[in-house]
mmCIF file of C-alpha atoms in Angstrom:
data_model
loop_
_atom_site.group_PDB
_atom_site.id
_atom_site.type_symbol
_atom_site.label_atom_id
_atom_site.label_comp_id
_atom_site.label_asym_id
_atom_site.label_seq_id
_atom_site.Cartn_x
_atom_site.Cartn_y
_atom_site.Cartn_z
ATOM 1 C CA PRO L 259 -31.221 61.193 102.356
ATOM 2 C CA ALA L 260 -31.475 57.489 103.356
ATOM 3 C CA ALA L 261 -34.585 56.133 102.505
ATOM 4 C CA ASP L 262 -37.616 55.479 104.788
ATOM 5 C CA GLY L 263 -39.470 51.877 104.919
ATOM 6 C CA ALA L 264 -42.304 52.887 102.654
ATOM 7 C CA GLU L 265 -39.481 53.616 99.757
ATOM 8 C CA THR L 266 -37.452 50.595 100.700
ATOM 9 C CA SER L 267 -40.353 48.562 100.139
ATOM 10 C CA ALA L 268 -40.847 50.303 96.627
ATOM 11 C CA LEU L 269 -37.683 49.670 95.970
ATOM 12 C CA TRP L 270 -37.773 45.752 96.958
ATOM 13 C CA ARG L 271 -41.183 45.262 95.038
ATOM 14 C CA ASP L 272 -39.772 47.002 91.832
ATOM 15 C CA ALA L 273 -36.431 44.764 91.874
ATOM 16 C CA LEU L 274 -38.900 41.461 92.630
ATOM 17 C CA GLY L 275 -41.228 42.464 90.225
ATOM 18 C CA ASP L 276 -43.970 39.875 89.721
ATOM 19 C CA ALA L 277 -42.608 37.407 92.486
ATOM 20 C CA ALA L 278 -43.143 40.323 95.270
ATOM 21 C CA ALA L 279 -46.982 39.805 95.129
ATOM 22 C CA SER L 280 -46.548 35.930 96.532
ATOM 23 C CA LEU L 281 -44.093 37.112 99.449
ATOM 24 C CA ASN L 282 -46.817 37.696 102.280
ATOM 25 C CA GLY L 283 -45.516 40.123 103.974
ATOM 26 C CA THR L 284 -41.723 39.610 103.611
ATOM 27 C CA VAL L 285 -41.063 43.010 101.545
ATOM 28 C CA ASP L 286 -42.395 45.270 104.249
ATOM 29 C CA ARG L 287 -40.315 43.222 106.649
ATOM 30 C CA LEU L 288 -36.915 43.038 105.021
ATOM 31 C CA ALA L 289 -37.240 47.034 104.231
ATOM 32 C CA GLN L 290 -38.034 47.420 108.284
ATOM 33 C CA GLN L 291 -35.036 45.300 109.297
ATOM 34 C CA PHE L 292 -32.256 46.016 106.985
ATOM 35 C CA THR L 293 -31.107 49.155 105.698
ATOM 36 C CA LEU L 294 -29.397 48.621 102.221
ATOM 37 C CA SER L 295 -28.598 50.755 99.041
ATOM 38 C CA PRO L 296 -30.719 51.154 95.854
ATOM 39 C CA GLY L 297 -28.167 49.040 94.747
ATOM 40 C CA ALA L 298 -27.834 46.148 97.240
ATOM 41 C CA VAL L 299 -31.454 45.856 96.925
ATOM 42 C CA ARG L 300 -31.318 45.196 93.356
ATOM 43 C CA GLU L 301 -28.283 42.718 93.929
ATOM 44 C CA VAL L 302 -29.919 40.099 96.648
ATOM 45 C CA ALA L 303 -33.322 40.291 94.703
ATOM 46 C CA ALA L 304 -31.738 39.232 91.398
ATOM 47 C CA GLU L 305 -29.566 36.675 93.163
ATOM 48 C CA ALA L 306 -32.567 35.522 95.158
ATOM 49 C CA ARG L 307 -34.628 34.772 92.081
ATOM 50 C CA LEU L 308 -31.840 33.216 90.411
ATOM 51 C CA HIS L 309 -31.225 30.522 93.415
ATOM 52 C CA ALA L 310 -35.154 30.245 93.584
ATOM 53 C CA ALA L 311 -35.786 29.694 89.703
ATOM 54 C CA GLY L 312 -37.272 26.371 89.261
ATOM 55 C CA ASP L 313 -37.631 25.341 92.748
ATOM 56 C CA PRO L 314 -40.738 24.103 93.416
ATOM 57 C CA ASP L 315 -40.374 24.784 97.132
ATOM 58 C CA ALA L 316 -42.363 28.223 97.763
ATOM 59 C CA GLY L 317 -40.095 29.352 100.726
ATOM 60 C CA ARG L 318 -37.154 29.200 99.000
ATOM 61 C CA LEU L 319 -37.432 33.121 97.641
ATOM 62 C CA GLU L 320 -38.073 34.182 100.957
ATOM 63 C CA LYS L 321 -35.436 32.613 103.053
ATOM 64 C CA ASP L 322 -32.724 33.276 100.255
ATOM 65 C CA LEU L 323 -33.935 37.076 100.071
ATOM 66 C CA TRP L 324 -33.642 37.185 103.742
ATOM 67 C CA ARG L 325 -30.347 35.545 104.294
ATOM 68 C CA GLY L 326 -28.922 37.753 101.557
ATOM 69 C CA ALA L 327 -30.162 40.962 102.987
ATOM 70 C CA ARG L 328 -28.881 40.108 106.394
ATOM 71 C CA ARG L 329 -25.160 39.187 104.885
ATOM 72 C CA ARG L 330 -24.896 42.436 102.910
ATOM 73 C CA ALA L 331 -26.318 44.372 105.604
ATOM 74 C CA ARG L 332 -23.112 43.601 107.959
ATOM 75 C CA GLY L 333 -21.395 46.356 107.124
ATOM 76 C CA GLY L 334 -18.571 47.421 109.216
ATOM 77 C CA LEU L 335 -20.238 45.592 112.261
ATOM 78 C CA ASP L 336 -17.625 42.702 112.265
ATOM 79 C CA ARG L 337 -14.810 45.173 113.044
ATOM 80 C CA LEU L 338 -16.501 46.460 116.113
ATOM 81 C CA ALA L 339 -18.455 43.311 117.624
ATOM 82 C CA GLU L 340 -18.012 39.914 117.597
ATOM 83 C CA ARG L 341 -20.536 38.006 115.798
ATOM 84 C CA LEU L 342 -21.712 34.667 117.395
ATOM 85 C CA ASP L 343 -22.978 31.812 115.523
ATOM 86 C CA PRO L 344 -26.522 31.279 116.912
ATOM 87 C CA VAL L 345 -27.163 27.110 116.896
ATOM 88 C CA ALA L 346 -29.169 26.986 120.230
ATOM 89 C CA GLU L 347 -32.392 25.851 119.948
ATOM 90 C CA TRP L 348 -35.742 26.043 122.266
ATOM 91 C CA ASN L 349 -34.801 22.428 123.612
ATOM 92 C CA ASP L 350 -31.455 23.489 124.688
ATOM 93 C CA LEU L 351 -32.863 26.183 127.070
ATOM 94 C CA VAL L 352 -34.230 24.784 130.490
ATOM 95 C CA LEU L 353 -35.893 27.394 132.126
ATOM 96 C CA PRO L 354 -39.277 27.617 134.322
ATOM 97 C CA GLU L 355 -42.641 28.475 132.314
ATOM 98 C CA PRO L 356 -43.034 32.201 133.217
ATOM 99 C CA GLN L 357 -39.407 32.973 132.058
ATOM 100 C CA THR L 358 -39.985 30.909 128.699
ATOM 101 C CA ARG L 359 -43.113 33.095 128.124
ATOM 102 C CA ILE L 360 -41.252 36.497 128.514
ATOM 103 C CA LEU L 361 -38.839 35.021 125.765
ATOM 104 C CA ARG L 362 -41.382 34.097 123.250
ATOM 105 C CA SER L 363 -43.195 37.829 123.943
ATOM 106 C CA VAL L 364 -39.660 39.051 122.814
ATOM 107 C CA ILE L 365 -39.663 37.695 119.291
ATOM 108 C CA ALA L 366 -43.450 38.625 118.804
ATOM 109 C CA HIS L 367 -42.402 42.187 119.634
ATOM 110 C CA VAL L 368 -39.571 41.865 117.042
ATOM 111 C CA ARG L 369 -41.352 40.475 114.410
ATOM 112 C CA GLN L 370 -44.667 42.219 114.980
ATOM 113 C CA ARG L 371 -42.969 45.521 115.540
ATOM 114 C CA THR L 372 -43.889 46.994 111.811
ATOM 115 C CA ARG L 373 -47.348 46.360 111.846
ATOM 116 C CA VAL L 374 -47.700 47.809 115.443
ATOM 117 C CA TYR L 375 -45.262 50.884 114.892
ATOM 118 C CA GLU L 376 -46.600 51.978 111.341
ATOM 119 C CA ASP L 377 -49.767 50.234 110.354
ATOM 120 C CA TRP L 378 -51.497 50.746 113.610
ATOM 121 C CA GLY L 379 -49.503 54.068 114.437
ATOM 122 C CA PHE L 380 -47.684 53.932 117.601
ATOM 123 C CA ALA L 381 -44.714 55.074 115.766
ATOM 124 C CA GLN L 382 -46.573 58.329 114.860
ATOM 125 C CA LYS L 383 -48.101 59.100 118.655
ATOM 126 C CA SER L 384 -44.035 59.398 119.955
ATOM 127 C CA ARG L 385 -40.337 58.367 118.138
ATOM 128 C CA ARG L 386 -39.306 57.687 121.792
ATOM 129 C CA GLY L 387 -39.033 53.999 123.744
ATOM 130 C CA LEU L 388 -39.221 52.048 119.875
ATOM 131 C CA GLY L 389 -36.431 50.158 120.691
ATOM 132 C CA ILE L 390 -36.711 46.633 122.157
ATOM 133 C CA GLY L 391 -34.593 46.111 125.155
ATOM 134 C CA ALA L 392 -34.155 43.247 127.545
ATOM 135 C CA LEU L 393 -31.920 42.587 130.429
ATOM 136 C CA PHE L 394 -31.120 38.946 131.484
ATOM 137 C CA SER L 395 -30.352 38.734 135.281
ATOM 138 C CA GLY L 396 -29.135 36.168 137.239
ATOM 139 C CA PRO L 397 -25.934 33.998 138.820
ATOM 140 C CA SER L 398 -23.352 32.822 136.303
ATOM 141 C CA GLY L 399 -24.024 29.903 134.205
ATOM 142 C CA THR L 400 -28.089 30.102 134.404
ATOM 143 C CA GLY L 401 -28.213 30.481 130.597
ATOM 144 C CA LYS L 402 -28.424 34.087 130.059
ATOM 145 C CA THR L 403 -25.992 33.739 126.759
ATOM 146 C CA LEU L 404 -27.694 30.438 125.722
ATOM 147 C CA ALA L 405 -31.285 32.383 125.397
ATOM 148 C CA ALA L 406 -29.499 35.406 123.512
ATOM 149 C CA GLU L 407 -28.580 32.466 121.179
ATOM 150 C CA VAL L 408 -31.982 31.090 121.051
ATOM 151 C CA LEU L 409 -33.907 34.451 119.903
ATOM 152 C CA ALA L 410 -31.222 35.375 117.467
ATOM 153 C CA ARG L 411 -31.350 32.233 116.013
ATOM 154 C CA GLU L 412 -35.372 32.009 116.148
ATOM 155 C CA LEU L 413 -35.764 35.552 114.539
ATOM 156 C CA ASP L 414 -33.364 34.195 112.079
ATOM 157 C CA LEU L 415 -30.725 37.500 112.690
ATOM 158 C CA ASP L 416 -26.898 38.060 113.285
ATOM 159 C CA LEU L 417 -26.271 38.211 117.096
ATOM 160 C CA TYR L 418 -22.951 39.902 117.805
ATOM 161 C CA ARG L 419 -21.333 40.234 121.385
ATOM 162 C CA ILE L 420 -20.171 43.252 122.090
ATOM 163 C CA ASP L 421 -16.291 43.243 122.866
ATOM 164 C CA LEU L 422 -16.388 46.238 125.841
ATOM 165 C CA SER L 423 -12.439 46.525 125.577
ATOM 166 C CA ALA L 424 -12.935 47.238 122.040
ATOM 167 C CA VAL L 425 -15.841 50.167 123.069
ATOM 168 C CA VAL L 426 -14.617 51.819 126.527
ATOM 169 C CA SER L 427 -11.517 54.516 126.563
ATOM 170 C CA LYS L 428 -9.580 56.225 128.767
ATOM 171 C CA TYR L 429 -10.042 59.468 126.585
ATOM 172 C CA ILE L 430 -12.514 61.863 126.914
ATOM 173 C CA GLY L 431 -15.610 61.613 124.445
ATOM 174 C CA GLU L 432 -13.862 58.327 122.425
ATOM 175 C CA THR L 433 -16.377 55.736 124.427
ATOM 176 C CA GLU L 434 -19.488 57.636 122.929
ATOM 177 C CA SER L 435 -17.574 57.828 119.737
ATOM 178 C CA ASN L 436 -16.827 54.115 119.573
ATOM 179 C CA LEU L 437 -20.339 53.370 120.913
ATOM 180 C CA SER L 438 -22.147 55.447 118.117
ATOM 181 C CA ARG L 439 -20.015 53.690 115.105
ATOM 182 C CA LEU L 440 -21.303 50.865 116.912
ATOM 183 C CA PHE L 441 -24.960 51.500 117.018
ATOM 184 C CA ASP L 442 -24.697 53.025 113.577
ATOM 185 C CA ALA L 443 -23.623 50.016 111.861
ATOM 186 C CA ALA L 444 -25.907 47.932 113.801
ATOM 187 C CA GLU L 445 -28.982 50.085 113.023
ATOM 188 C CA ARG L 446 -28.017 49.146 109.311
ATOM 189 C CA SER L 447 -27.609 45.184 110.096
ATOM 190 C CA GLY L 448 -30.863 44.855 111.914
ATOM 191 C CA ALA L 449 -28.381 42.704 114.360
ATOM 192 C CA VAL L 450 -29.130 41.455 118.256
ATOM 193 C CA LEU L 451 -26.819 43.166 120.043
ATOM 194 C CA LEU L 452 -25.602 41.085 123.304
ATOM 195 C CA PHE L 453 -24.169 43.279 126.055
ATOM 196 C CA ASP L 454 -22.393 40.496 128.151
ATOM 197 C CA GLU L 455 -21.600 41.229 132.082
ATOM 198 C CA ALA L 456 -23.165 44.671 131.178
ATOM 199 C CA ASP L 457 -22.897 45.768 134.797
ATOM 200 C CA SER L 458 -19.769 47.005 133.902
ATOM 201 C CA LEU L 459 -20.625 49.361 131.007
ATOM 202 C CA PHE L 460 -23.645 50.382 132.447
ATOM 203 C CA GLY L 461 -23.176 50.777 135.916
ATOM 204 C CA LYS L 462 -25.301 53.778 138.366
ATOM 205 C CA ARG L 463 -24.287 57.469 137.561
ATOM 206 C CA SER L 464 -22.497 58.791 140.718
ATOM 207 C CA GLU L 465 -22.726 62.203 142.361
ATOM 208 C CA VAL L 466 -20.214 64.345 140.736
ATOM 209 C CA ARG L 467 -17.041 65.449 142.279
ATOM 210 C CA ASP L 468 -14.970 65.871 139.670
ATOM 211 C CA SER L 469 -14.181 65.609 135.845
ATOM 212 C CA HIS L 470 -13.736 62.029 135.655
ATOM 213 C CA ASP L 471 -17.224 61.614 137.750
ATOM 214 C CA ARG L 472 -19.066 63.754 134.979
ATOM 215 C CA TYR L 473 -17.734 62.182 132.138
ATOM 216 C CA ALA L 474 -18.595 58.738 133.170
ATOM 217 C CA ASN L 475 -21.951 59.967 133.896
ATOM 218 C CA LEU L 476 -22.407 61.438 130.037
ATOM 219 C CA GLU L 477 -21.102 57.692 129.138
ATOM 220 C CA VAL L 478 -24.157 55.949 131.001
ATOM 221 C CA SER L 479 -26.502 58.923 129.962
ATOM 222 C CA TYR L 480 -25.546 58.252 126.027
ATOM 223 C CA LEU L 481 -25.834 54.609 126.409
ATOM 224 C CA LEU L 482 -29.334 54.740 127.887
ATOM 225 C CA GLN L 483 -30.298 56.975 124.897
ATOM 226 C CA ARG L 484 -29.125 55.041 122.309
ATOM 227 C CA VAL L 485 -30.275 51.564 123.627
ATOM 228 C CA GLU L 486 -33.606 53.329 124.125
ATOM 229 C CA SER L 487 -33.512 54.442 120.127
ATOM 230 C CA TYR L 488 -31.698 51.006 118.740
ATOM 231 C CA ARG L 489 -34.716 50.090 116.563
ATOM 232 C CA GLY L 490 -33.621 46.480 117.104
ATOM 233 C CA LEU L 491 -33.369 43.770 119.864
ATOM 234 C CA ALA L 492 -30.536 44.866 122.754
ATOM 235 C CA VAL L 493 -29.800 42.090 124.897
ATOM 236 C CA LEU L 494 -28.192 43.218 128.568
ATOM 237 C CA THR L 495 -26.901 40.280 130.566
ATOM 238 C CA THR L 496 -25.573 40.852 134.355
ATOM 239 C CA ASN L 497 -25.167 38.849 137.533
ATOM 240 C CA PHE L 498 -25.667 42.055 139.519
ATOM 241 C CA GLU L 499 -28.861 43.616 138.292
ATOM 242 C CA LYS L 500 -28.904 46.261 141.311
ATOM 243 C CA SER L 501 -25.296 47.541 140.417
ATOM 244 C CA LEU L 502 -27.402 48.817 136.898
ATOM 245 C CA ASP L 503 -28.328 52.608 136.560
ATOM 246 C CA THR L 504 -31.949 52.690 137.716
ATOM 247 C CA ALA L 505 -32.734 54.870 134.877
ATOM 248 C CA PHE L 506 -32.873 51.529 132.829
ATOM 249 C CA ALA L 507 -35.762 50.261 134.390
ATOM 250 C CA ARG L 508 -38.005 52.345 132.259
ATOM 251 C CA ARG L 509 -36.031 51.919 129.662
ATOM 252 C CA LEU L 510 -35.748 48.120 128.813
ATOM 253 C CA ARG L 511 -39.027 46.857 127.901
ATOM 254 C CA PHE L 512 -38.409 43.131 129.420
ATOM 255 C CA VAL L 513 -36.686 42.015 132.308
ATOM 256 C CA VAL L 514 -36.193 38.303 132.615
ATOM 257 C CA PRO L 515 -34.333 37.056 136.104
ATOM 258 C CA PHE L 516 -32.816 33.726 135.741
ATOM 259 C CA PRO L 517 -32.782 31.226 138.714
ATOM 260 C CA LEU L 518 -30.406 28.710 139.499
ATOM 261 C CA PRO L 519 -31.884 25.515 138.015
ATOM 262 C CA THR L 520 -34.228 23.320 140.735
ATOM 263 C CA ALA L 521 -33.741 19.544 140.745
ATOM 264 C CA ALA L 522 -36.207 18.650 137.942
ATOM 265 C CA ASP L 523 -34.719 21.349 136.031
ATOM 266 C CA ARG L 524 -31.037 20.082 136.525
ATOM 267 C CA ARG L 525 -32.177 16.517 135.420
ATOM 268 C CA ARG L 526 -33.721 17.626 131.978
ATOM 269 C CA ILE L 527 -30.334 19.455 131.713
ATOM 270 C CA TRP L 528 -28.393 16.155 132.588
ATOM 271 C CA GLN L 529 -30.364 14.292 129.666
ATOM 272 C CA ARG L 530 -29.955 16.944 127.364
ATOM 273 C CA ILE L 531 -26.350 17.946 127.891
ATOM 274 C CA PHE L 532 -24.576 14.890 125.758
ATOM 275 C CA PRO L 533 -24.896 14.866 122.104
ATOM 276 C CA ASP L 534 -26.511 11.701 120.395
ATOM 277 C CA ALA L 535 -23.174 10.633 119.053
ATOM 278 C CA THR L 536 -21.498 10.518 122.200
ATOM 279 C CA PRO L 537 -21.473 7.141 123.790
ATOM 280 C CA VAL L 538 -22.952 7.038 128.062
ATOM 281 C CA ASP L 539 -23.469 3.966 129.675
ATOM 282 C CA GLY L 540 -25.510 3.967 133.271
ATOM 283 C CA LEU L 541 -25.506 7.307 133.927
ATOM 284 C CA ASP L 542 -28.100 7.922 136.928
ATOM 285 C CA TRP L 543 -29.609 10.762 136.021
ATOM 286 C CA ASP L 544 -31.126 11.310 139.535
ATOM 287 C CA ARG L 545 -28.081 11.256 141.327
ATOM 288 C CA LEU L 546 -26.608 13.814 139.334
ATOM 289 C CA ALA L 547 -29.339 16.242 139.246
ATOM 290 C CA GLN L 548 -28.841 16.313 143.447
ATOM 291 C CA LEU L 549 -25.695 18.237 142.181
ATOM 292 C CA THR L 550 -26.248 21.703 143.293
ATOM 293 C CA VAL L 551 -24.640 23.529 140.043
ATOM 294 C CA GLY L 552 -26.025 25.937 137.081
ATOM 295 C CA GLY L 553 -26.497 24.923 133.288
ATOM 296 C CA GLY L 554 -22.781 26.285 132.665
ATOM 297 C CA ALA L 555 -21.200 24.157 135.381
ATOM 298 C CA ILE L 556 -23.066 21.250 133.868
ATOM 299 C CA ARG L 557 -21.620 21.614 130.550
ATOM 300 C CA ASN L 558 -18.182 21.668 132.305
ATOM 301 C CA ILE L 559 -18.800 18.614 133.887
ATOM 302 C CA ALA L 560 -20.011 16.665 131.166
ATOM 303 C CA LEU L 561 -17.544 17.594 128.850
ATOM 304 C CA GLY L 562 -14.721 16.803 130.903
ATOM 305 C CA ALA L 563 -16.052 13.340 131.383
ATOM 306 C CA ALA L 564 -16.401 13.288 127.772
ATOM 307 C CA PHE L 565 -12.904 13.590 126.870
ATOM 308 C CA ARG L 566 -11.701 11.435 130.441
ATOM 309 C CA ALA L 567 -13.976 8.799 127.932
ATOM 310 C CA ALA L 568 -12.402 9.456 125.126
ATOM 311 C CA ASP L 569 -8.689 9.470 126.051
ATOM 312 C CA ASP L 570 -9.506 6.162 127.916
ATOM 313 C CA GLU L 571 -11.664 4.771 124.323
ATOM 314 C CA ARG L 572 -14.601 3.810 126.652
ATOM 315 C CA ALA L 573 -18.558 5.546 126.814
ATOM 316 C CA VAL L 574 -19.202 8.371 129.378
ATOM 317 C CA THR L 575 -19.721 6.684 132.848
ATOM 318 C CA MET L 576 -20.655 7.669 136.317
#
């Protein structure tokens, strides 16, 4: 049988020896976040100790352990979903303060789940509802996928976007089988799962009129159960929140509406959209902010302007 959290923590401490005492809770976080075999635990610990030997940076061992475990735990998830490299930071995300506050709460829930569930006993009260699910809803180009990147980068976890074409099958029972393999691999890796355009997969269950309706409803019911029990972070994005099944309301811990940016927000996006290396000349931020478009459209406009300027061998101008 698979080792539980306490047994896995003991494996890490045994593999790290005296170094385990100086890691300030990192051992327990590793044990809860990643599912590794005893052999993989020993190998990751040995590699990290070798790299950190003689390094005056006290945090080097902790970082090497985390990234080594993250790499080893990916397993077969790369074959089932697309791994995204999260490069976006908080500074890249322009949102109203309430939305930003909720996103920071998501990070706190992921980081503190071991303490709350195990040390403080909430998992002993009930094993249901321990998954951390978040729904990002709003018009296209308002930063939903970018926010998922920011969360994954802040948590130092892999971000996997689910390819619906590789999951959904016309054959009865095959979709559930694919989803089962996906969630099992994700459980081992502790990754952040991103269900982009989730309404196409998590649609409302309908009245059963024939066998197709019955099996379609079974797929949605199965998804509801797996999202609720997934011990990592699952992020769903949608442009059409009302088309989602109503049962998601109680199974998702966070619901974050992403509004179209205000003129002040658009000005901030315009000021941040050009990299430092891009030459710009005389851009009127206030005038640009009058364009009523989302952040995704602003990026496309800026990128198009950069290509025109590069082709003319000059700076980007109005």
